[in-house]
Coordinates of C-alpha atoms in Angstrom, one line a residue:
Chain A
X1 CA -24.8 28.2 15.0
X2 CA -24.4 24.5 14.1
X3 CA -21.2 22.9 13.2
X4 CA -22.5 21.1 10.3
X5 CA -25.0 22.1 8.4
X6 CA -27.1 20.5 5.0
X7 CA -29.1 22.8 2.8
X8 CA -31.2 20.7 0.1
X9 CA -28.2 19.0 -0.6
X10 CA -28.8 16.9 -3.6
X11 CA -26.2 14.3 -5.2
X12 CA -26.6 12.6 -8.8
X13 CA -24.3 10.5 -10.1
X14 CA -23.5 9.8 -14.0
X15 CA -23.9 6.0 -14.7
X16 CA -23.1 3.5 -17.2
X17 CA -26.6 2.9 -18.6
X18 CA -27.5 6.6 -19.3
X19 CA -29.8 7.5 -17.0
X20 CA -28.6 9.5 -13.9
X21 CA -28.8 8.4 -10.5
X22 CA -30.4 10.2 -8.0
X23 CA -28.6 8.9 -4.7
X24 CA -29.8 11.4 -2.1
X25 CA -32.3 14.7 -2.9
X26 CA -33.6 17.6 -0.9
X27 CA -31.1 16.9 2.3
X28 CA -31.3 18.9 5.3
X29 CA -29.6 18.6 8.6
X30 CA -28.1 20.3 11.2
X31 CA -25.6 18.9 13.6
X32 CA -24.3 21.0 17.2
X33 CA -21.4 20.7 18.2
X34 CA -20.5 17.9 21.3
X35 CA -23.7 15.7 19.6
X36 CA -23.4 12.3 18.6
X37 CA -25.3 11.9 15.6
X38 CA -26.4 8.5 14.4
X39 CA -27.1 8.3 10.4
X40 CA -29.4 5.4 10.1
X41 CA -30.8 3.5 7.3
X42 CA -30.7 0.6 5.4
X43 CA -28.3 -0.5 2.4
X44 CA -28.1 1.7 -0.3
X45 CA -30.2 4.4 1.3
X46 CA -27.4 6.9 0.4
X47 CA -26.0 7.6 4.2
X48 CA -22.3 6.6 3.1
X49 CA -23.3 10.0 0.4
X50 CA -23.8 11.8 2.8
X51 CA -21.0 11.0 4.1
X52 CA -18.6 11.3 1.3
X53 CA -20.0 14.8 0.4
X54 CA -19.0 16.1 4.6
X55 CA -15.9 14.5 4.3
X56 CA -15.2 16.1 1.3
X57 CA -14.4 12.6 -1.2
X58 CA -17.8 14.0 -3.5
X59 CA -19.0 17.4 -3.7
X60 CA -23.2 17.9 -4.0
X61 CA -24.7 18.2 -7.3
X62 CA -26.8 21.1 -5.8
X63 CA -27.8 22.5 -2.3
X64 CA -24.9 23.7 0.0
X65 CA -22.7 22.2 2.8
X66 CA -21.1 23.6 5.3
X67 CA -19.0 22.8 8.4
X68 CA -18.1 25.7 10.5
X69 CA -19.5 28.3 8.7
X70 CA -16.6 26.6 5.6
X71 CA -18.3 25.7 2.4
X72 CA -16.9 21.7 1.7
X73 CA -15.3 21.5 -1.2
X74 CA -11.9 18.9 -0.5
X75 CA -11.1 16.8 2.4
X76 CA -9.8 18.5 5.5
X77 CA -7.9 17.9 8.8
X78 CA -10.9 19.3 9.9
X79 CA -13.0 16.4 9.7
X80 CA -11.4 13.0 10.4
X81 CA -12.7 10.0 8.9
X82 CA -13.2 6.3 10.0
X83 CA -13.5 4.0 7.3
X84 CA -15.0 0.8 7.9
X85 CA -12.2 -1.9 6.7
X86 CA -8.4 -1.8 7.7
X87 CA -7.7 -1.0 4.1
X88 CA -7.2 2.5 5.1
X89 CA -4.3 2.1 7.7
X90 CA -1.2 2.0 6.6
X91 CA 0.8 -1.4 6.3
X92 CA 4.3 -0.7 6.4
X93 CA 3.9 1.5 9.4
X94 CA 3.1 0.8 12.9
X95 CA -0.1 1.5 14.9
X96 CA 2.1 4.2 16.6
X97 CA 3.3 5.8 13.4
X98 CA -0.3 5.2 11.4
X99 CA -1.2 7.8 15.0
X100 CA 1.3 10.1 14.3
X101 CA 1.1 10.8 10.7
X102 CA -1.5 13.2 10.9
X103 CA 0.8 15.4 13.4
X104 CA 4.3 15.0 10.7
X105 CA 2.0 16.1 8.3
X106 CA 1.0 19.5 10.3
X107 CA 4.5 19.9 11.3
X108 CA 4.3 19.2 14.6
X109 CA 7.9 18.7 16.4
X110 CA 8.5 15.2 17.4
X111 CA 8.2 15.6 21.2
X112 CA 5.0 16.6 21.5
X113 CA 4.2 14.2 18.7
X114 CA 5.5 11.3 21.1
X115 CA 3.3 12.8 23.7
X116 CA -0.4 12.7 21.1
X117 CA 0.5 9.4 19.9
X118 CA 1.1 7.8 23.4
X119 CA -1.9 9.6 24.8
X120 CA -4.3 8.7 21.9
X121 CA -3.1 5.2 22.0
X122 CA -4.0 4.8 25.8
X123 CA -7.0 6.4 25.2
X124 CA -8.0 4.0 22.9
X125 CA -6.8 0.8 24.9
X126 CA -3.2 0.2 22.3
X127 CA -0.4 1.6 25.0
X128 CA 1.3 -1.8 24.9
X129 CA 1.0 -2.2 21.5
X130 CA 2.2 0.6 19.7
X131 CA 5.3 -0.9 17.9
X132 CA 3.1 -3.3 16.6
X133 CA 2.1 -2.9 12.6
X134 CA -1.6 -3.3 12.2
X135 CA -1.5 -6.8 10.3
X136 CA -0.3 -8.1 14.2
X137 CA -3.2 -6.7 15.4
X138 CA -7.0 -7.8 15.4
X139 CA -9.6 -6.5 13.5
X140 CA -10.7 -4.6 16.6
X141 CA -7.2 -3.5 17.6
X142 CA -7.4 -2.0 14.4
X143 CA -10.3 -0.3 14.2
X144 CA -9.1 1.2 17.3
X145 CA -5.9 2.1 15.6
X146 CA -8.2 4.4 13.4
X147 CA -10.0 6.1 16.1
X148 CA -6.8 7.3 17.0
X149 CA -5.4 8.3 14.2
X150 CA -8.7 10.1 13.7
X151 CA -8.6 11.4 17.6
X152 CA -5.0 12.4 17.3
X153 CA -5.6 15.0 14.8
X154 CA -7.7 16.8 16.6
X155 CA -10.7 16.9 14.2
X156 CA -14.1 19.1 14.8
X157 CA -15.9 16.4 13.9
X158 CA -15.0 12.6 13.4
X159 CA -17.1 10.9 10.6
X160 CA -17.4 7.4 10.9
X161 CA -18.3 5.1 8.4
X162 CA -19.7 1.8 9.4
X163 CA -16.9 1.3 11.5
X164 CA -17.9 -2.2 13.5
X165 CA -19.4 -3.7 11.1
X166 CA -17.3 -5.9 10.3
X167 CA -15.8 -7.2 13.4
X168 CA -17.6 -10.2 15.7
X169 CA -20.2 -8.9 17.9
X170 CA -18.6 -9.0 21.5
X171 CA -15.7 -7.0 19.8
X172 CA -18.4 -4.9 18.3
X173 CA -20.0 -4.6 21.7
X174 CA -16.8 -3.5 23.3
X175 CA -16.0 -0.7 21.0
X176 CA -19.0 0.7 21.1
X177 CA -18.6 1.0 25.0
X178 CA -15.1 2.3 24.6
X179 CA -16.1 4.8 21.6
X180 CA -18.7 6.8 24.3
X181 CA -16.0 6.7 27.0
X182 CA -14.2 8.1 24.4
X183 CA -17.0 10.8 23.3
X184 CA -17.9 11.5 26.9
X185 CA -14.6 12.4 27.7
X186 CA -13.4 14.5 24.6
X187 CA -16.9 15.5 23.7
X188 CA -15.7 15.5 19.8
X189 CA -19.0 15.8 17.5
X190 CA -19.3 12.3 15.9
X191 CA -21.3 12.1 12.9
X192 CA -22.0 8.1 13.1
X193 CA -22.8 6.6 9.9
X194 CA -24.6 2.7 10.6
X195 CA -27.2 0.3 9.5
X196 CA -27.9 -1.5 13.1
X197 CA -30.6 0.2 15.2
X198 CA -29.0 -1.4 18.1
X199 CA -25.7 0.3 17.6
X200 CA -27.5 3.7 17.0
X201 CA -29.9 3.9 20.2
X202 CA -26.5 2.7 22.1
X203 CA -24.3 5.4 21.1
X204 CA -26.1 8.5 20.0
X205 CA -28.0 11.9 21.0
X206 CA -29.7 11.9 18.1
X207 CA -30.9 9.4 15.4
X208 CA -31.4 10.2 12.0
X209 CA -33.7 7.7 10.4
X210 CA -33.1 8.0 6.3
X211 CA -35.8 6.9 3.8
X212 CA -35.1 3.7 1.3
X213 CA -33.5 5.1 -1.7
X214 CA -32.8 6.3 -4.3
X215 CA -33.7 10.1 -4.0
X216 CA -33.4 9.1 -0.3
X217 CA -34.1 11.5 2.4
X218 CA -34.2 12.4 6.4
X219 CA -37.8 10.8 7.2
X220 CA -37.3 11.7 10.9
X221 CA -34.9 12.6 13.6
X222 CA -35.3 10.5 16.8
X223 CA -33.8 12.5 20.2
X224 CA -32.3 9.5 22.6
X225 CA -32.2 10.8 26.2
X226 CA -30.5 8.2 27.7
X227 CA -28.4 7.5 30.7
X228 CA -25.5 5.7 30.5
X229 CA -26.4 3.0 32.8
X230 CA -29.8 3.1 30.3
X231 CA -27.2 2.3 26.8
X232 CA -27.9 -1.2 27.2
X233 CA -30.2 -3.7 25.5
X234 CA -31.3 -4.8 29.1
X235 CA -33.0 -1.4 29.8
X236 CA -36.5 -0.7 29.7
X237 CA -35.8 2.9 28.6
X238 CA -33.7 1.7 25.8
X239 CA -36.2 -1.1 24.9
X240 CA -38.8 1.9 24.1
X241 CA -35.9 3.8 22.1
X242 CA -35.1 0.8 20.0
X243 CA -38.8 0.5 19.1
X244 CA -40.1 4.0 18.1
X245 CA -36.8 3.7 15.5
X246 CA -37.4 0.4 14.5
X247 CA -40.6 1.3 13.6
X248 CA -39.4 3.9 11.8
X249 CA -37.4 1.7 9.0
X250 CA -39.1 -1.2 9.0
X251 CA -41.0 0.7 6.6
X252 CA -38.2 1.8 4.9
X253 CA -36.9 -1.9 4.8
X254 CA -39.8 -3.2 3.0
X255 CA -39.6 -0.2 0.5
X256 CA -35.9 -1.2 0.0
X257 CA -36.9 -5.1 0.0
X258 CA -39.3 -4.3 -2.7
X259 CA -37.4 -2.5 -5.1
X260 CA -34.6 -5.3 -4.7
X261 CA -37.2 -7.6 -6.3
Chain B
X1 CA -7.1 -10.8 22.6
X2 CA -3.4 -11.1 24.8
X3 CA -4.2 -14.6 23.6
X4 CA -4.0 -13.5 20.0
X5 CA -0.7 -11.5 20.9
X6 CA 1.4 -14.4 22.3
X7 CA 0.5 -16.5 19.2
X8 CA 1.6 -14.0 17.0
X9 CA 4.7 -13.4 18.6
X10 CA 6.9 -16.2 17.2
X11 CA 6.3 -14.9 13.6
X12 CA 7.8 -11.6 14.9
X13 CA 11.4 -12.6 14.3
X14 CA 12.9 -10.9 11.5
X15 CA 12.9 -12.1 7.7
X16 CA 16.2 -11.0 7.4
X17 CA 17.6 -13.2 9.6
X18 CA 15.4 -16.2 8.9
X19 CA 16.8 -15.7 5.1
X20 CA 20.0 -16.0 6.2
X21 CA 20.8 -18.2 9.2
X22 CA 18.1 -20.4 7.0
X23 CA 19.3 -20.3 3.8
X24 CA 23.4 -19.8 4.3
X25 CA 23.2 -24.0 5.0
X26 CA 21.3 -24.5 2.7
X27 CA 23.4 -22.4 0.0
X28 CA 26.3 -24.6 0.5
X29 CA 25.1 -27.8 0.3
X30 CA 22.9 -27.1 -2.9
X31 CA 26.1 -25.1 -4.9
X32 CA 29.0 -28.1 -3.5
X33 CA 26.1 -30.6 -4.9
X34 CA 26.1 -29.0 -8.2
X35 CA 30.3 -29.2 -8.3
X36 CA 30.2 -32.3 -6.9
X37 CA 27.5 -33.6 -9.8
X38 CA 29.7 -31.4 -12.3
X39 CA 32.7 -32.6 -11.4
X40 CA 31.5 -36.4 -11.8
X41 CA 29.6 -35.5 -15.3
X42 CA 33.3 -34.4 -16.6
X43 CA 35.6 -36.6 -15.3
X44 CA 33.5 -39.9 -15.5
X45 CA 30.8 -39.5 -17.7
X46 CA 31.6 -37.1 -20.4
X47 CA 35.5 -37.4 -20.2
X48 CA 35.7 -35.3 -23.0
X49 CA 38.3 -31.7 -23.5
X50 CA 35.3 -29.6 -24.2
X51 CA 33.8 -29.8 -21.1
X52 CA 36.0 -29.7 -18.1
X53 CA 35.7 -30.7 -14.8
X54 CA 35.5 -27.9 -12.1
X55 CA 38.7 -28.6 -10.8
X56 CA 40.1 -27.3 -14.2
X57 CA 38.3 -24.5 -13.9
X58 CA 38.7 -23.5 -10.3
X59 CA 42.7 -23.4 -11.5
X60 CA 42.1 -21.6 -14.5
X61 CA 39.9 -19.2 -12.1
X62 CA 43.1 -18.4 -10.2
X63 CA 45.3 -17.8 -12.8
X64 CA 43.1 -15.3 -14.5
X65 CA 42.3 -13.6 -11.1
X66 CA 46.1 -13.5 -9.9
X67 CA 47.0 -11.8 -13.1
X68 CA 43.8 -9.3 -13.0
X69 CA 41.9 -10.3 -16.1
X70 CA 39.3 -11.7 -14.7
X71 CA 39.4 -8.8 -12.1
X72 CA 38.9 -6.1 -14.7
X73 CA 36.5 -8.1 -17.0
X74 CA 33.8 -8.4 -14.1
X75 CA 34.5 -4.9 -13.0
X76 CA 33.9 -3.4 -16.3
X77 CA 31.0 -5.7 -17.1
X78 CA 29.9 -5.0 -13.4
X79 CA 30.3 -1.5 -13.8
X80 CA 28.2 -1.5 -17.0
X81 CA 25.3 -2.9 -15.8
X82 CA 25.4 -1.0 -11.9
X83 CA 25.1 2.7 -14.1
X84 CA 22.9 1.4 -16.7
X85 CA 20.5 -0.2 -14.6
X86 CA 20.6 3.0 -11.9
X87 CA 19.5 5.3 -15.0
X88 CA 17.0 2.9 -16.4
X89 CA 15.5 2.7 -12.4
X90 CA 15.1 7.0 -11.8
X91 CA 13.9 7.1 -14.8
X92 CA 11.3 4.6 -14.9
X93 CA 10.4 4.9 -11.1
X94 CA 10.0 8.5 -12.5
X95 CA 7.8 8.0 -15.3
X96 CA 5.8 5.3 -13.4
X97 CA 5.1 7.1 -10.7
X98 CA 3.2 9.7 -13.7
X99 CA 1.7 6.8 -15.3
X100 CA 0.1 5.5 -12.0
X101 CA -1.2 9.0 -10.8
X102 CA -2.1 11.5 -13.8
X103 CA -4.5 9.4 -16.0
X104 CA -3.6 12.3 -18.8
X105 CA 0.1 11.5 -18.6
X106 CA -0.9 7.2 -19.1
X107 CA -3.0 7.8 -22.1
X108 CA 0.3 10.3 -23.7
X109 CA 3.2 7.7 -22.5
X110 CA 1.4 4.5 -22.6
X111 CA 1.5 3.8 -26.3
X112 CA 5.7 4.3 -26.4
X113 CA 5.9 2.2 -23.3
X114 CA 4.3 -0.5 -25.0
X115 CA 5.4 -0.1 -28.1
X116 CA 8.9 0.3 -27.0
X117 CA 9.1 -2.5 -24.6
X118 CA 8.7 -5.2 -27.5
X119 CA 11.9 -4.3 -29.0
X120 CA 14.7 -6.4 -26.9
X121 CA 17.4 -4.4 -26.3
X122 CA 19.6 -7.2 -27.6
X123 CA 18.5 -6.1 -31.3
X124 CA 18.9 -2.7 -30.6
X125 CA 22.8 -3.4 -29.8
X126 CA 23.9 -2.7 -33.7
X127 CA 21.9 0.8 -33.3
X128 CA 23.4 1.5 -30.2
X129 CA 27.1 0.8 -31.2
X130 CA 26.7 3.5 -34.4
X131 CA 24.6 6.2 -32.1
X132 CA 26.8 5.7 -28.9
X133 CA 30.0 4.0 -30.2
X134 CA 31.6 0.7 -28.9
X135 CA 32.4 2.2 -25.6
X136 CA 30.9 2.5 -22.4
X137 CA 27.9 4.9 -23.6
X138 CA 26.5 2.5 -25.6
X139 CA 26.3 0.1 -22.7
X140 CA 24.7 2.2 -20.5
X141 CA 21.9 2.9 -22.9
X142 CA 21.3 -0.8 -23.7
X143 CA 20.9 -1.8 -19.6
X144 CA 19.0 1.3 -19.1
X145 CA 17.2 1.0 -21.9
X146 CA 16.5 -2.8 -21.2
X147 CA 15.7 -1.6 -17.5
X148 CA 13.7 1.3 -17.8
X149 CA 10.1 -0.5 -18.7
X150 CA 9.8 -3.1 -16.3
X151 CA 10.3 -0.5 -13.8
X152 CA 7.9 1.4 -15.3
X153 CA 5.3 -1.4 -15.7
X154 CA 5.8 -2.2 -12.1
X155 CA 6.0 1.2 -10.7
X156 CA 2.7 2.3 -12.5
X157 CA 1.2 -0.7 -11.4
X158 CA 2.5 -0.4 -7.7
X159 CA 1.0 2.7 -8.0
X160 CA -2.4 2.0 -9.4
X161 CA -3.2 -0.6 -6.9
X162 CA -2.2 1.8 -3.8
X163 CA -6.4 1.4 -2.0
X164 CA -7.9 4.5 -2.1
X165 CA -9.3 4.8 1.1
X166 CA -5.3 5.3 2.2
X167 CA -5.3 8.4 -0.2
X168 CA -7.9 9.3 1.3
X169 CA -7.3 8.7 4.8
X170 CA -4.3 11.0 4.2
X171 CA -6.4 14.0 2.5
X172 CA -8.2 13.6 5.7
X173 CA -4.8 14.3 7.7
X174 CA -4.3 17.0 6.1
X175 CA -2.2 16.1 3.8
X176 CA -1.1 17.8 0.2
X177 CA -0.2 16.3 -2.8
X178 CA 3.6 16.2 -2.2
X179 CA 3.0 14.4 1.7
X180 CA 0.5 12.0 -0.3
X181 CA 3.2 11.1 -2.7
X182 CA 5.9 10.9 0.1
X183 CA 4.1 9.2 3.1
X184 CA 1.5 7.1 1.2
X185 CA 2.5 6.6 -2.4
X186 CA 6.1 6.2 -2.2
X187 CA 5.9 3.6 0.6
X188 CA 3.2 1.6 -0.9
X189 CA 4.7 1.4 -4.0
X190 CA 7.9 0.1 -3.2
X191 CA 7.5 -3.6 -3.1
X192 CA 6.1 -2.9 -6.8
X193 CA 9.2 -0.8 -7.8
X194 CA 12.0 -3.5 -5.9
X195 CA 10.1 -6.3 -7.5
X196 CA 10.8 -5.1 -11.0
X197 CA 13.7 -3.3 -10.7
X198 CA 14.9 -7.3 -9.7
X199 CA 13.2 -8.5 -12.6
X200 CA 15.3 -5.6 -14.8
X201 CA 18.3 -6.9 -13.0
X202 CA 18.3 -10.0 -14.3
X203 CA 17.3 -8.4 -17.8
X204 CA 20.7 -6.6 -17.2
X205 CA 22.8 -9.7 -17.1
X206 CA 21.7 -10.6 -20.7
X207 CA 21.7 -7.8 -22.3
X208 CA 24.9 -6.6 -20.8
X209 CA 26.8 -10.5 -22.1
X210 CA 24.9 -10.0 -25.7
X211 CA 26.2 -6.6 -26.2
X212 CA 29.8 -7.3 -25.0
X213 CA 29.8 -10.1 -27.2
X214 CA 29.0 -8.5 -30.3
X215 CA 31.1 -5.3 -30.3
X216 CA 33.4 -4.6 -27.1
X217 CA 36.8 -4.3 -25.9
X218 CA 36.5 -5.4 -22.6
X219 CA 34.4 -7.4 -19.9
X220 CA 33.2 -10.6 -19.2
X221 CA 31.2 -10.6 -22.6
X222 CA 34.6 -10.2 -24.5
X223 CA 36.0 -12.8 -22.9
X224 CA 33.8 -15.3 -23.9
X225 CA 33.7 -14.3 -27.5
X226 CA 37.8 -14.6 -27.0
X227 CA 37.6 -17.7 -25.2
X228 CA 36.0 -19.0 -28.1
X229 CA 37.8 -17.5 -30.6
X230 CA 41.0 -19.4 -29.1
X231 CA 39.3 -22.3 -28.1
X232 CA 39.7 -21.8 -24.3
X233 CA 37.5 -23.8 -22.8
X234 CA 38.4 -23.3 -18.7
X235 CA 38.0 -19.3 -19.7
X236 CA 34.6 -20.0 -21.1
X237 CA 33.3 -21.4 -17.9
X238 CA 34.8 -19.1 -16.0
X239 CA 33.3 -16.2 -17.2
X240 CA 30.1 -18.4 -16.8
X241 CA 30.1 -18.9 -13.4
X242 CA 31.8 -16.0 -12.9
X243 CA 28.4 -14.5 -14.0
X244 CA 26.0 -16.6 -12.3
X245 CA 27.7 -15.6 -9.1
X246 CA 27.2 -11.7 -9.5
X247 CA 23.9 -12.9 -10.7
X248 CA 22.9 -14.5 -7.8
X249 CA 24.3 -12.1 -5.3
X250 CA 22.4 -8.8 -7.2
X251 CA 19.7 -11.1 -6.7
X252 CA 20.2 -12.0 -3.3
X253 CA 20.8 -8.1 -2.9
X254 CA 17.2 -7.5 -4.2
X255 CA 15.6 -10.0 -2.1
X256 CA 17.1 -8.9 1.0
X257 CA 16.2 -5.0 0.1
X258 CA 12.8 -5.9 -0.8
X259 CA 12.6 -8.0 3.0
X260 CA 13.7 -5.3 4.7
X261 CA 12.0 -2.5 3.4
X262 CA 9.0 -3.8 2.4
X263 CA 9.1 -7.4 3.1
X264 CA 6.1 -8.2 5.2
X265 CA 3.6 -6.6 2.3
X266 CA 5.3 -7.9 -0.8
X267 CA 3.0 -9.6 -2.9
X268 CA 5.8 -11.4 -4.0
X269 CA 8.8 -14.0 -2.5

């Protein structure tokens, strides 16, 4: 059985004007457990939806969701979020406390919480800065802060929302190496949600290419069999990858260029 | 990026100390200026008996402190405005905290907080002396009643601006509504809720000298309204600066508190 699973999940939202909006209609997807699976598609294509409705924020208008078997209907420590700005940490503590929050709010005793947050920090590449609040620390640093947080919880699956897109790209580069060390090691189920093809034929098992909105859809799944020596933009193998998607959305982008118009 | 780290590191040291190694110099030389300046107005400018020269006063300072007047005045007036203003905080830290979370519970308070807030306490003084009488009750209402909505106002919008993707992230945690409140609210908040429990602290000091003034036996208030009923110049400006000095230590108080809690986020300072 899958871990996550989308069942014509549609979502309409009320607006201003009147006239409903139809972000996302007839969804369906399945997602194993151990994948890494890429959302792509370009801005305002409803993949952040998606997102909201698995992480619990927004519940469908119709259509069912449902991770482990467990119909969504709030958030959960099951599923641990990465948003994609720092707004979300939390200021006043430091990147060692932002880690352990999760575990004082499950009531876990404060050895073993020392233990999770030291491991999760190292794990992420923050040992040494752990006592540092996240406003010392670089966009990266605390992106990486996040993952942790996320990590430390112990989630089945870690949603993450756009997380590099706002840092440089060598940081964004970097992160993305360190999140599949990450994912090759824990073997979490990552449901990734991005707009850069690159980042997507780098980091997952499977790409899921979404149609231009509104009323958006999956248009098709890609399957990347790559080698970790082949996740690079110098590879031949990756090369062909990166063109079967982009061809893909480059439809899609037109469609979405269009409609901007 | 261990660049990034060693530049950083010189902003590390504390606030708290910065404030006041930094400001302790500084302190002295600004308030000996201002007796200095004073002192010159008086003697060589003004040279007049209704306004005397710090020196004067400073004497008169003693007197009234070796034979516990001014003691007691301050105490009570002190006193006043310490249990005033911590009712007027729970409360409003209370009610804002509602206002900023349950949209029902804005729309049903709002309108008293607003309408409430534009009476100054300061006319509400005669009411309070018939409800309450002229002891220490009616006090305690006026401060906390001149304390309560600023808190309020602050707290909800402390409250209100909290991002929601920290809500969030918590919900994500696991959290309930209780661990929300206490790990992400609360916290969050609290530059919000020190910033206008500061402003209601100075609010305190005014309404506390009006209502002593009009109808009270005691505190620094009274002794104003005596000093001038006797014509005792030196008493008036002691009680004065006798005033601004609490004043500017409650103050000091806040600043510190709001530096070391929640110093590095404050909107404010």
């Amino acid at each position: 059985m899958s871990l996550v699973s989308f069942a014509s999940v549609e979502k309409t939202y009320a607006s201003r004007s009147g006239t409903p909006y139809t972000a996302v209609r007839s969804f369906d997807l399945n997602i194993a457990q151990g994948e890494f699976f890429c959302l792509l598609g370009t801005s305002g294509c409803g993949k952040t939806t998606i997102l909201n409705m698995l992480a619990g924020f927004e519940s469908p208008s119709s259509g069912t969701l449902h991770v482990n078997g467990h119909s969504i209907d709030r958030p959960g420590a099951d599923r641990g979020v990465v948003f994609q700005g720092n707004d979300s940490l939390y200021d006043w503590l430091t990147a060692a406390e932002n880690v352990e929050l999760g575990l004082k709010i499950r009531g876990v005793d404060a050895v073993k919480r020392r233990e999770t947050v030291q491991h999760y920090l190292s794990l992420v590449g923050l040992a040494q800065q752990g006592s540092k609040h996240p406003s010392e620390l670089s966009g990266g640093m605390q992106q990486r802060i996040q993952i942790a947080r996320a990590l430390a919880n112990d989630p089945d699956i870690l949603l993450m929302d756009e997380p590099f897109a706002a840092l440089d790209s060598q940081t964004r580069a970097t992160l993305q190496a360190e999140l599949l060390q990450i994912w090759r090691t824990t073997r979490n189920c990552v449901l990734f949600i991005t707009h850069d093809i690159d980042e997507a034929v780098t980091l997952a098992t499977r790409i899921g290419v979404m149609r231009a909105g509104p009323a958006s859809t999956l248009k098709e799944i890609v399957t990347v069999d790559l080698a970790p020596e082949d996740r690079v933009r110098t590879s031949e193998r990756f090369m062909d990858v990166y063109r079967t998607v982009h061809a893909l959305l480059s439809d899609e982008v037109a469609v979405a260029q269009r409609q901007a118009q | 990026m261990t660049m990034t780290m060693t530049t950083l590191q010189p902003k590390a040291p504390n606030p708290v100390a910065r404030l006041f190694l930094g400001s302790f110099g500084t302190y002295l030389v600004s308030f000996g200026s201002l007796f200095i300046l004073w002192h010159v107005a008086a003697t060589y400018v003004v040279g007049s008996a209704l306004f005397p020269s710090p020196v004067g006063v400073v004497r008169q300072a003693i007197v009234l402190a070796l034979d516990g007047s001014l003691w007691s005045n301050t105490r009570i007036s002190l006193a006043r405005i310490l249990s005033g203003f911590a009712v007027g905080s729970v409360l409003g830290i209370a009610i804002g905290f509602l206002l900023g979370t349950i949209p029902v519970a804005k729309r049903f308070i709002e309108p008293y907080t607003e309408f409430l807030r534009f009476i100054p306490a300061t006319a509400l003084i005669t009411v309070a002396v018939i409800w309450f009488g002229i002891g220490e009750a009616s006090k305690v209402f006026l401060i906390a009643y001149t304390t309560i909505f600023i808190v309020i106002i602050n707290t909800a919008t402390g409250v209100a601006s909290i991002n929601r993707n920290k809500i969030r992230a918590a919900q994500c945690l696991g959290a309930n509504r209780f661990q929300i409140f206490r790990y992400v609210q609360l916290p969050a908040a609290l530059p919000f809720v020190l910033t206008g429990m500061r402003i209601a602290m100075a609010n305190s000091f005014t309404t506390i000298v009006a209502a002593e003034l009009v109808a009270s036996n005691e505190g620094l208030g009274k002794m104003l309204w005596d000093a001038r009923l006797y014509m005792l110049i030196d008493d008036i400006f002691v009680a004065l600066i006798c005033l601004g000095f609490i004043g500017f230590a409650a103050d000091r108080l806040f600043r510190w508190a709001i530096l070391r809690f929640a110093g590095r986020f404050s909107p404010i300072l």
